[in-house]
Amino acid sequence: MSEKYSYSFSDGDGKNKALLGGKGANLCEMTQIGLNVPSGFVITTQTCLAYLKNQQLPEDLMLEVKQQVTGIEKQSGKLFGDDSNPLLVSVRSGSAISMPGMMDTILNLGLNQKTLAGLIEQTGDARFAYDAYRRFIQLFGKVVLGIADEKFDAPFDEVKRQAGIKADIALDAEQLKHISELFLQVVEDETGKVFPEDVYVQLELAIKAVFGSWSGKRAVDYRREFKITPQMASGTAVNIVTMVFGNMGSDCATGVGFTRNPATGENEMYGEYLVNAQGEDVVAGIRTPKPVAELEQEMPDLYRQLVELRNKLETHYKEVQDYEYTIERGVLYCLQTRNGKMNAAAMVRTSVEMVGESLINKEQALLRIAPDLLEQLLHPQLTPNHNTPAIAKGLPASPGAACGACVFDADSAERLGQSGKKIILLREETKPEDIHGFFAAQGIVTSRGGKTSHAAVVARGMGKACIAGAEMLKIDCQARLATIGDLHICEGDVITIDGTSGEIYLGEISTVAPSFSPQLKTLLAWADDIAEVGVQANVDTPENARVAANYGAVGIGLCRTERMFNASDRLPLVVDMIVADNPKERKEGLDKLLPIQREDFKQLFEAMYPHPVTVRLLDPPMHEFLPSAGQLENEIAALKNYLDIIKGQRVTLETLNNTQQLPPPFSQLNEEAVNNAISQKQLMLKKVNALFEVNPMLGHRGVRLGISYPEIYRMQIHAILEAAALSIKQGLGVKPKIMVPQVITAEELKKINIIVKEVQQQIEDEYQLKLDFDFGTMIETVRACIRGERLAETADFFSFGTNDLTQATFSFSREDAENKFLPLYNQSGVLQDNPFEVLDTKGVGQLMKMTVDLGRKNRPDLQIGICGEQGGHPESIRFCHHIKLNYVSCSAPRIPIARLAAAHAKLLEASYVEYA
Amino acid sequence: MSEKYSYSFSDGDGKNKALLGGKGANLCEMTQIGLNVPSGFVITTQTCLAYLKNQQLPEDLMLEVKQQVTGIEKQSGKLFGDDSNPLLVSVRSGSAISMPGMMDTILNLGLNQKTLAGLIEQTGDARFAYDAYRRFIQLFGKVVLGIADEKFDAPFDEVKRQAGIKADIALDAEQLKHISELFLQVVEDETGKVFPEDVYVQLELAIKAVFGSWSGKRAVDYRREFKITPQMASGTAVNIVTMVFGNMGSDCATGVGFTRNPATGENEMYGEYLVNAQGEDVVAGIRTPKPVAELEQEMPDLYRQLVELRNKLETHYKEVQDYEYTIERGVLYCLQTRNGKMNAAAMVRTSVEMVGESLINKEQALLRIAPDLLEQLLHPQLTPNHNTPAIAKGLPASPGAACGACVFDADSAERLGQSGKKIILLREETKPEDIHGFFAAQGIVTSRGGKTSHAAVVARGMGKACIAGAEMLKIDCQARLATIGDLHICEGDVITIDGTSGEIYLGEISTVAPSFSPQLKTLLAWADDIAEVGVQANVDTPENARVAANYGAVGIGLCRTERMFNASDRLPLVVDMIVADNPKERKEGLDKLLPIQREDFKQLFEAMYPHPVTVRLLDPPMHEFLPSAGQLENEIAALKNYLDIIKGQRVTLETLNNTQQLPPPFSQLNEEAVNNAISQKQLMLKKVNALFEVNPMLGHRGVRLGISYPEIYRMQIHAILEAAALSIKQGLGVKPKIMVPQVITAEELKKINIIVKEVQQQIEDEYQLKLDFDFGTMIETVRACIRGERLAETADFFSFGTNDLTQATFSFSREDAENKFLPLYNQSGVLQDNPFEVLDTKGVGQLMKMTVDLGRKNRPDLQIGICGEQGGHPESIRFCHHIKLNYVSCSAPRIPIARLAAAHAKLLEASYVEYA
């Protein structure tokens, strides 16, 4: 234990929060950098622990306290307990970690009958003095003597009632004097003792009370709740500070300020003040404070001092400060300062400007901004403080705010969207055939599905706001109606959604547009210079590729070719190809798809030029492109019922219902046509049943399709390489990367590579040129991780597919887990995070690390990236940097965040702590 | 290259197969252990390679050959090319690896006009001599001179036609002489040269031809097909051996023998012989050979010599030999010997008896039996050589043969089975509610599903024959009919099935019953003494536990408690418990299940006493216990149609069909009852839909259920520990092991362990005793492998669930993979084995190895086992031993195989080769 129990603010070590508490250390630091802080001292946390252990103060503590008080007296020119120029102090707790409101504070300590007279004399304001006195008695009574507030409330209310007064402010000096007398009586009645007149007795009791509050129920609960361990904070310090008053007359004032404008980041004086007022008056909002600029007129000298204070704060803290001050009789005191909280735009602007002013360097500029904060700048946001209550809440599936008229199907969305209307698409769940509705909509809401649902994934890719799984909303697309209890939302009703919070609002709430400001561009350019991990994009369309390039992506790390299959002009071709009974028929379907895919790739390559584009060969199981068996069965049943109708048989209610599911022109069909339609549907149903899988996630997909139906992969490889050849002919030396999904063994890669080589030869001969491309593999099965060394013999690059890899490592199906047990797992602490959002470094990460080592064992230059969703998450990017990945790839709107996070990763690498 | 080109049989190194070829080395070895082998010599494989390289024989080779021939002449007393006592030789190829029929052999070399006369004189049998001559000319002509057989066939057939003869055997000496002359003319016509008379020219040409045959198309194709690499065999040796004749008179004979009875293993003279015959006569079956016992009467001295030969063979080879011999003029020659192929019973008996005779030691006795061979002894087998053609083939899902009348539903199976009839249950696929049909049936056939289907898994567990996925069989359970093309199999028709091969036969084929002989018990006891890996059983019922104990299981490594839930008296309780809307209702259901499970466990513990019983807590997702949504929808639709009928509305054909799916007493229901039934079904449908999972394999199951519904696990833990307490009270100190499935993090284990501790306290207090049990975890997720070190802090044991772990490592759903792409993967060599049958040591195995190291890092005594299906596979058991597992657990009928394999693993550990 330290030999000293206490430190004056001029002596204490401003860095030693463990010993002095956060507040105490801060007061010491402010004092020592020359700010005019009211004088005072800190009693250490060690002293607190000793007190709690022995249940008594160290013998000589009060002796030391008296010496410290003497020191204060000298500095302030006031005397503790004096009847003409009395020193009053505040006694505040303050532990190493801030625990707001959890421990006790006593103000105006040092008041008694004698000093009260002095205070009245000093201020000439009896009402102020009695008000301070009655507050002190109650606070001391409560905190130190344990008297419940109600005991004081009763006489207080009685006095007000008798005087016919409602507001406290209306009480005059005499009435407050009377109240203070009644309060002294309350204390005597409750404790059996008179209120202590001796100011040192007051101080000693107060110190004990503050120490004791550390082990009070409130504080203990708080520490448990926020997981504050004894290593983080142990015991509370006690800060004893001279009271200064901003309400002693017109040469007094109190105010709060930011060293820069926290809303815009502009480098200007910013803040508000009130003349002749206490700090709480500013906060309470009874009087309207004035902007600080007016202080320049009102108190020019003090304004100059305030500018000086502001400059000192920034020069010292090298960070925008949020500070409080009081002017007592023409003297400016700085009471508190802390780092200012700002919005993202202000953070970015101040970062860039502070570097310009040489206040901080680029590294510091980058590190002061949490990467996720940039989210604000990339999506529209609801106007702050809109105060509209939400009517429903779903999962925040894709960030950003959007507002528009409700529509319940994609066709209407398209039609209304094209007419210039802003719309929100509401569906129970979405499917690939709804994609044109996404393009037209400002935002999407579904009542079913999680953050991995089709709606969520597609919306995130497009950067559109989306709320998924809003289960309290009953969406009836046929009736074009959404209901929440009694509330009906019809087609055309305007709603606002916040995809960042998952909240839905009735009516329009204005939004703040995103701004990719020049400062942000500067900042991210600095980030790119520092980062070692490159940031690429997961995009599937040329439009998104252009967005990604604009956000600074240095390539496409993942293009999911199947997304291209789902467009309405292609899906029928894909279905024909799948339903084909033999390779020849399938080849015919593929021949039709080839030029379409080739054109897709060509556009992608050119949009991303000169950066590389990684194309993943077909991944999902084929049944994903077909209607469900249930849907087909319903359609067949409906058609059969329709046959009954044609034949003149009885129409039941159910029959009518079913026929409503038929495509519109059904009424023009004759018996033969219906029969044909039935056979066709039955044929497709047969195929759907043949393709049925119990666990499609682990089914016939990825490279397994490529091995079973080499003609499909051959078509895709042909389209990729021919697109590259065509681009090269146009003078763009594009470099595609062909990526094979779901690989488990080197043999698979070898077999696909044979096709690649054959197609390459064919294209090079045909176009008379040399192609430059890479051939690589997704690492998304556990076996691929284990076999990394062998895979690297054939693969030029690895790309971790951490979505699937996480599923395989946990044996969690994401869709099922997020809808069933994962929330419980997170709530109950079985798992800290959702591993599909934050990379599981203890499990999945260890596999990745192993794979990196294995892959580079004989091929040190192997390029390795990640293209799972976690690749856009800052914490995960730190891990990716740590295990030496070359790049991360994420959805376009996450790219700026990832770029900043990549720089953070490099800057913070030395302090990276591996899991235990 | 060796300096010598050749070795006489007395000189060659019998172990050097690489140099002398397999046959040559064998002839040397036989000669050198004192067997009377016809004299001869081997020209080395090195000489062959030199010839192939230079396309000519080494200069001095023929000089050395002449010296060797001189040696033979001395030993045989015959002279090569002599006109009175001619030496004839065979010239045979023989490489290091046997390639039957792939290279060339020439017999009777040394015949020409001169020696032919000598042979006639010597044998007094002109027909024999001319027959040998014409054969020699044709063989030499074909092999050495490259003349097609057809060229010889034409004159041969012409002679037969002219003589009016059909069978070759009817040709007399004169006719054969004429043929040989015609053949000589063929050679001259085809080659332009006369047939070589000089016997050394014959020999030199023959040697060249044999050498050349090594690089002939046939041999090259064969080596490619059977993956014979140059490291395994390079070049062929040439064996030149004195011809001996068993057909020179009544003091000649030829025969084949086994040193012990290969059918029974009995230690007796065994074999057949023919007097005055060539070896091919025995094989050709023209004359019926006599049992060797008769030789004792016919040629007592030679019989004695044969007994001596037999003894020498076994003493030297320490293995049952399959040998060939010829008696030429009273002299016994041993022509060949090799290890005898025997059935499993004979292998076991000879192993045990040879140890008794001190011929081999126990280790050798164990190693000579391939573990899988024991399969024969554990299941009924079809009578060998039954010659009935199969009518269909499915997947061999559970081994053994069975025969019985076809039935198409479990109820009929039970009824007929109880009446004593043998039956085979045919279903499209089976479900838990068919279980009573399994008990009644001899075997099961399904037309759908793979080796992991319900039918397959349950049948294997019961040791009943099963063929799954016999897709060519159309099974129509309603019509009680199976069809294969035009063939109809009706209820009651008798079929035979072979679950080992997957083949189905019409009618009854007799079967051989399995025999768990005393010798097998002895052998397995030796195996247990040697093995370090213990063998436990995967069983779920007391009956199976008794079977497993009888087979020598030293514990239950896996009891799947959910199997107990499926019995017909329990399923309704389980369904109630699942459909329960709140913990209270669920608790009521669980309270009813508790005594049932407790009794199950008590019986299991006692059946396996004193060995431990590992009980896995509930694993499958809850929807597995409920009917499918489709089934419920159909039932509801049928009920609704039935309502229409009651209301007197029109009955359509479809309505009638649907109502047939109703339970029989539906006709007694009134409208209200039907409405009630509909609501009930709809309620259950709602629950089924709520529990629906996209990928149930990766869904809400295992410990995830235990965390979500702790009351379920609490009930099971209570049942286990209370059963143990009750057994202890009865004097049986049973030791249960509680095992948690699907664990991914130590937190899950800790949470369940809290429940275990609470229940333990409760039971110990109630029964006033101390419980002794272990708490452990399945390792069946990849994350559990990676987190092994942490899991070992709470778990007393690990048990690898390699079924699920393989699925997770490969991202293969077993059901989907085996029905879709896995066969193609195996055929095309992408994967060598089915990883669900043979442990994937390169992938899954590496994870296991890592887990063993992590788990024992801070807990060296951690018990680790495997309870996946691969745990019963010999190759996988070798790996389990290699990575130091404590035990394997497999289905009861695999236990003897696993015990033997465990001993093999220990004995062969030094030669274990890890994957590359």
PDB file of C-alpha atoms in Angstrom, chain B residues 599-752:
ATOM      1  CA  GLU B 599     -36.379 -48.556 -16.076  1.00  0.00           C
ATOM      2  CA  ASP B 600     -34.712 -48.653 -19.523  1.00  0.00           C
ATOM      3  CA  PHE B 601     -31.441 -47.482 -18.062  1.00  0.00           C
ATOM      4  CA  LYS B 602     -31.605 -49.787 -15.092  1.00  0.00           C
ATOM      5  CA  GLN B 603     -32.006 -52.792 -17.367  1.00  0.00           C
ATOM      6  CA  LEU B 604     -29.189 -51.609 -19.613  1.00  0.00           C
ATOM      7  CA  PHE B 605     -26.835 -51.104 -16.682  1.00  0.00           C
ATOM      8  CA  GLU B 606     -27.581 -54.539 -15.376  1.00  0.00           C
ATOM      9  CA  ALA B 607     -27.270 -56.240 -18.765  1.00  0.00           C
ATOM     10  CA  MET B 608     -23.824 -54.742 -19.256  1.00  0.00           C
ATOM     11  CA  TYR B 609     -22.655 -55.011 -15.634  1.00  0.00           C
ATOM     12  CA  PRO B 610     -19.802 -54.709 -14.609  1.00  0.00           C
ATOM     13  CA  HIS B 611     -18.922 -52.710 -17.711  1.00  0.00           C
ATOM     14  CA  PRO B 612     -19.717 -49.020 -18.080  1.00  0.00           C
ATOM     15  CA  VAL B 613     -22.713 -47.750 -20.006  1.00  0.00           C
ATOM     16  CA  THR B 614     -22.485 -44.454 -21.873  1.00  0.00           C
ATOM     17  CA  VAL B 615     -25.829 -42.738 -22.299  1.00  0.00           C
ATOM     18  CA  ARG B 616     -26.103 -39.953 -24.799  1.00  0.00           C
ATOM     19  CA  LEU B 617     -28.661 -37.308 -23.934  1.00  0.00           C
ATOM     20  CA  LEU B 618     -31.365 -36.487 -26.459  1.00  0.00           C
ATOM     21  CA  ASP B 619     -29.845 -35.706 -29.836  1.00  0.00           C
ATOM     22  CA  PRO B 620     -32.263 -35.447 -32.783  1.00  0.00           C
ATOM     23  CA  PRO B 621     -34.294 -32.338 -33.472  1.00  0.00           C
ATOM     24  CA  MET B 622     -37.746 -32.569 -31.944  1.00  0.00           C
ATOM     25  CA  HIS B 623     -39.591 -32.545 -35.256  1.00  0.00           C
ATOM     26  CA  GLU B 624     -38.202 -36.007 -35.900  1.00  0.00           C
ATOM     27  CA  PHE B 625     -40.740 -37.346 -33.426  1.00  0.00           C
ATOM     28  CA  LEU B 626     -43.671 -35.677 -35.138  1.00  0.00           C
ATOM     29  CA  PRO B 627     -45.439 -36.636 -38.356  1.00  0.00           C
ATOM     30  CA  SER B 628     -44.399 -34.666 -41.437  1.00  0.00           C
ATOM     31  CA  ALA B 629     -46.275 -31.531 -42.479  1.00  0.00           C
ATOM     32  CA  GLY B 630     -47.251 -33.257 -45.698  1.00  0.00           C
ATOM     33  CA  GLN B 631     -48.740 -36.187 -43.820  1.00  0.00           C
ATOM     34  CA  LEU B 632     -50.720 -33.918 -41.532  1.00  0.00           C
ATOM     35  CA  GLU B 633     -51.924 -31.828 -44.461  1.00  0.00           C
ATOM     36  CA  ASN B 634     -53.119 -34.969 -46.196  1.00  0.00           C
ATOM     37  CA  GLU B 635     -54.869 -36.135 -43.060  1.00  0.00           C
ATOM     38  CA  ILE B 636     -56.557 -32.788 -42.605  1.00  0.00           C
ATOM     39  CA  ALA B 637     -57.618 -32.718 -46.262  1.00  0.00           C
ATOM     40  CA  ALA B 638     -58.988 -36.231 -45.912  1.00  0.00           C
ATOM     41  CA  LEU B 639     -60.899 -35.273 -42.777  1.00  0.00           C
ATOM     42  CA  LYS B 640     -62.333 -32.240 -44.527  1.00  0.00           C
ATOM     43  CA  ASN B 641     -63.433 -34.360 -47.437  1.00  0.00           C
ATOM     44  CA  TYR B 642     -65.000 -36.704 -44.954  1.00  0.00           C
ATOM     45  CA  LEU B 643     -66.900 -33.751 -43.530  1.00  0.00           C
ATOM     46  CA  ASP B 644     -68.255 -33.184 -47.052  1.00  0.00           C
ATOM     47  CA  ILE B 645     -69.380 -36.801 -47.145  1.00  0.00           C
ATOM     48  CA  ILE B 646     -71.126 -36.461 -43.788  1.00  0.00           C
ATOM     49  CA  LYS B 647     -72.805 -33.308 -44.985  1.00  0.00           C
ATOM     50  CA  GLY B 648     -74.082 -35.224 -48.007  1.00  0.00           C
ATOM     51  CA  GLN B 649     -72.077 -33.311 -50.545  1.00  0.00           C
ATOM     52  CA  ARG B 650     -70.845 -34.926 -53.737  1.00  0.00           C
ATOM     53  CA  VAL B 651     -68.111 -37.489 -53.452  1.00  0.00           C
ATOM     54  CA  THR B 652     -65.373 -37.180 -56.069  1.00  0.00           C
ATOM     55  CA  LEU B 653     -62.927 -39.926 -56.884  1.00  0.00           C
ATOM     56  CA  GLU B 654     -60.171 -37.937 -55.268  1.00  0.00           C
ATOM     57  CA  THR B 655     -62.214 -37.545 -52.099  1.00  0.00           C
ATOM     58  CA  LEU B 656     -62.617 -41.271 -51.891  1.00  0.00           C
ATOM     59  CA  ASN B 657     -58.902 -41.823 -52.373  1.00  0.00           C
ATOM     60  CA  ASN B 658     -58.061 -39.394 -49.650  1.00  0.00           C
ATOM     61  CA  THR B 659     -60.495 -40.834 -47.172  1.00  0.00           C
ATOM     62  CA  GLN B 660     -58.771 -44.158 -47.540  1.00  0.00           C
ATOM     63  CA  GLN B 661     -55.905 -42.655 -45.647  1.00  0.00           C
ATOM     64  CA  LEU B 662     -58.060 -42.188 -42.579  1.00  0.00           C
ATOM     65  CA  PRO B 663     -57.701 -44.539 -39.659  1.00  0.00           C
ATOM     66  CA  PRO B 664     -60.251 -47.390 -39.924  1.00  0.00           C
ATOM     67  CA  PRO B 665     -62.915 -46.323 -37.413  1.00  0.00           C
ATOM     68  CA  PHE B 666     -63.501 -42.999 -39.195  1.00  0.00           C
ATOM     69  CA  SER B 667     -66.857 -44.234 -40.427  1.00  0.00           C
ATOM     70  CA  GLN B 668     -68.168 -44.078 -36.885  1.00  0.00           C
ATOM     71  CA  LEU B 669     -67.258 -40.422 -36.428  1.00  0.00           C
ATOM     72  CA  ASN B 670     -69.829 -37.700 -36.311  1.00  0.00           C
ATOM     73  CA  GLU B 671     -69.408 -34.149 -37.514  1.00  0.00           C
ATOM     74  CA  GLU B 672     -68.286 -32.806 -34.161  1.00  0.00           C
ATOM     75  CA  ALA B 673     -65.696 -35.512 -33.691  1.00  0.00           C
ATOM     76  CA  VAL B 674     -64.300 -34.864 -37.140  1.00  0.00           C
ATOM     77  CA  ASN B 675     -64.129 -31.155 -36.455  1.00  0.00           C
ATOM     78  CA  ASN B 676     -62.267 -31.870 -33.229  1.00  0.00           C
ATOM     79  CA  ALA B 677     -59.861 -34.140 -35.027  1.00  0.00           C
ATOM     80  CA  ILE B 678     -59.249 -31.421 -37.584  1.00  0.00           C
ATOM     81  CA  SER B 679     -58.442 -28.812 -34.931  1.00  0.00           C
ATOM     82  CA  GLN B 680     -56.095 -31.199 -33.188  1.00  0.00           C
ATOM     83  CA  LYS B 681     -54.262 -31.994 -36.390  1.00  0.00           C
ATOM     84  CA  GLN B 682     -54.098 -28.322 -37.260  1.00  0.00           C
ATOM     85  CA  LEU B 683     -52.544 -27.575 -33.885  1.00  0.00           C
ATOM     86  CA  MET B 684     -49.903 -30.197 -34.450  1.00  0.00           C
ATOM     87  CA  LEU B 685     -49.326 -28.932 -37.981  1.00  0.00           C
ATOM     88  CA  LYS B 686     -48.687 -25.492 -36.537  1.00  0.00           C
ATOM     89  CA  LYS B 687     -46.078 -26.953 -34.213  1.00  0.00           C
ATOM     90  CA  VAL B 688     -44.521 -28.957 -37.022  1.00  0.00           C
ATOM     91  CA  ASN B 689     -44.265 -25.800 -39.109  1.00  0.00           C
ATOM     92  CA  ALA B 690     -42.776 -23.871 -36.193  1.00  0.00           C
ATOM     93  CA  LEU B 691     -40.148 -26.573 -35.750  1.00  0.00           C
ATOM     94  CA  PHE B 692     -39.389 -26.808 -39.480  1.00  0.00           C
ATOM     95  CA  GLU B 693     -35.714 -26.601 -40.335  1.00  0.00           C
ATOM     96  CA  VAL B 694     -34.010 -26.071 -43.656  1.00  0.00           C
ATOM     97  CA  ASN B 695     -31.022 -28.207 -42.685  1.00  0.00           C
ATOM     98  CA  PRO B 696     -32.088 -30.419 -39.788  1.00  0.00           C
ATOM     99  CA  MET B 697     -28.645 -31.998 -39.603  1.00  0.00           C
ATOM    100  CA  LEU B 698     -27.309 -28.609 -38.545  1.00  0.00           C
ATOM    101  CA  GLY B 699     -30.374 -27.550 -36.629  1.00  0.00           C
ATOM    102  CA  HIS B 700     -31.889 -27.288 -33.190  1.00  0.00           C
ATOM    103  CA  ARG B 701     -30.640 -30.549 -31.747  1.00  0.00           C
ATOM    104  CA  GLY B 702     -28.257 -32.124 -29.272  1.00  0.00           C
ATOM    105  CA  VAL B 703     -27.084 -29.901 -26.470  1.00  0.00           C
ATOM    106  CA  ARG B 704     -28.853 -26.983 -28.155  1.00  0.00           C
ATOM    107  CA  LEU B 705     -32.066 -28.658 -27.030  1.00  0.00           C
ATOM    108  CA  GLY B 706     -30.555 -29.146 -23.597  1.00  0.00           C
ATOM    109  CA  ILE B 707     -29.853 -25.427 -23.339  1.00  0.00           C
ATOM    110  CA  SER B 708     -33.262 -24.416 -24.748  1.00  0.00           C
ATOM    111  CA  TYR B 709     -35.312 -26.973 -22.809  1.00  0.00           C
ATOM    112  CA  PRO B 710     -33.211 -27.810 -19.747  1.00  0.00           C
ATOM    113  CA  GLU B 711     -36.208 -29.706 -18.322  1.00  0.00           C
ATOM    114  CA  ILE B 712     -35.761 -32.427 -20.960  1.00  0.00           C
ATOM    115  CA  TYR B 713     -32.116 -33.031 -20.160  1.00  0.00           C
ATOM    116  CA  ARG B 714     -32.881 -32.807 -16.446  1.00  0.00           C
ATOM    117  CA  MET B 715     -35.420 -35.608 -16.807  1.00  0.00           C
ATOM    118  CA  GLN B 716     -32.921 -37.793 -18.648  1.00  0.00           C
ATOM    119  CA  ILE B 717     -30.105 -37.106 -16.197  1.00  0.00           C
ATOM    120  CA  HIS B 718     -32.487 -37.869 -13.367  1.00  0.00           C
ATOM    121  CA  ALA B 719     -33.506 -41.152 -14.985  1.00  0.00           C
ATOM    122  CA  ILE B 720     -29.867 -42.174 -15.502  1.00  0.00           C
ATOM    123  CA  LEU B 721     -28.664 -41.331 -12.005  1.00  0.00           C
ATOM    124  CA  GLU B 722     -31.727 -42.717 -10.266  1.00  0.00           C
ATOM    125  CA  ALA B 723     -31.413 -45.965 -12.247  1.00  0.00           C
ATOM    126  CA  ALA B 724     -27.808 -46.152 -11.082  1.00  0.00           C
ATOM    127  CA  ALA B 725     -28.893 -45.536  -7.484  1.00  0.00           C
ATOM    128  CA  LEU B 726     -31.481 -48.310  -7.711  1.00  0.00           C
ATOM    129  CA  SER B 727     -28.905 -50.720  -9.131  1.00  0.00           C
ATOM    130  CA  ILE B 728     -26.440 -49.797  -6.412  1.00  0.00           C
ATOM    131  CA  LYS B 729     -29.126 -50.463  -3.813  1.00  0.00           C
ATOM    132  CA  GLN B 730     -29.403 -53.943  -5.343  1.00  0.00           C
ATOM    133  CA  GLY B 731     -25.684 -54.469  -4.904  1.00  0.00           C
ATOM    134  CA  LEU B 732     -24.561 -53.706  -8.467  1.00  0.00           C
ATOM    135  CA  GLY B 733     -22.023 -50.913  -8.405  1.00  0.00           C
ATOM    136  CA  VAL B 734     -22.867 -49.706 -11.896  1.00  0.00           C
ATOM    137  CA  LYS B 735     -21.029 -46.776 -13.405  1.00  0.00           C
ATOM    138  CA  PRO B 736     -22.974 -44.755 -15.934  1.00  0.00           C
ATOM    139  CA  LYS B 737     -21.381 -42.255 -18.252  1.00  0.00           C
ATOM    140  CA  ILE B 738     -23.465 -39.252 -19.229  1.00  0.00           C
ATOM    141  CA  MET B 739     -22.631 -37.975 -22.673  1.00  0.00           C
ATOM    142  CA  VAL B 740     -23.648 -34.637 -24.197  1.00  0.00           C
ATOM    143  CA  PRO B 741     -24.101 -34.503 -27.979  1.00  0.00           C
ATOM    144  CA  GLN B 742     -23.339 -31.735 -30.522  1.00  0.00           C
ATOM    145  CA  VAL B 743     -21.188 -29.670 -28.182  1.00  0.00           C
ATOM    146  CA  ILE B 744     -19.342 -26.695 -29.690  1.00  0.00           C
ATOM    147  CA  THR B 745     -18.114 -24.840 -26.624  1.00  0.00           C
ATOM    148  CA  ALA B 746     -17.153 -25.515 -23.032  1.00  0.00           C
ATOM    149  CA  GLU B 747     -19.926 -23.204 -21.880  1.00  0.00           C
ATOM    150  CA  GLU B 748     -22.548 -25.680 -23.036  1.00  0.00           C
ATOM    151  CA  LEU B 749     -20.930 -28.472 -21.057  1.00  0.00           C
ATOM    152  CA  LYS B 750     -20.697 -26.305 -17.981  1.00  0.00           C
ATOM    153  CA  LYS B 751     -24.368 -25.435 -18.149  1.00  0.00           C
ATOM    154  CA  ILE B 752     -25.394 -29.080 -18.433  1.00  0.00           C
TER     155      ILE B 752
END
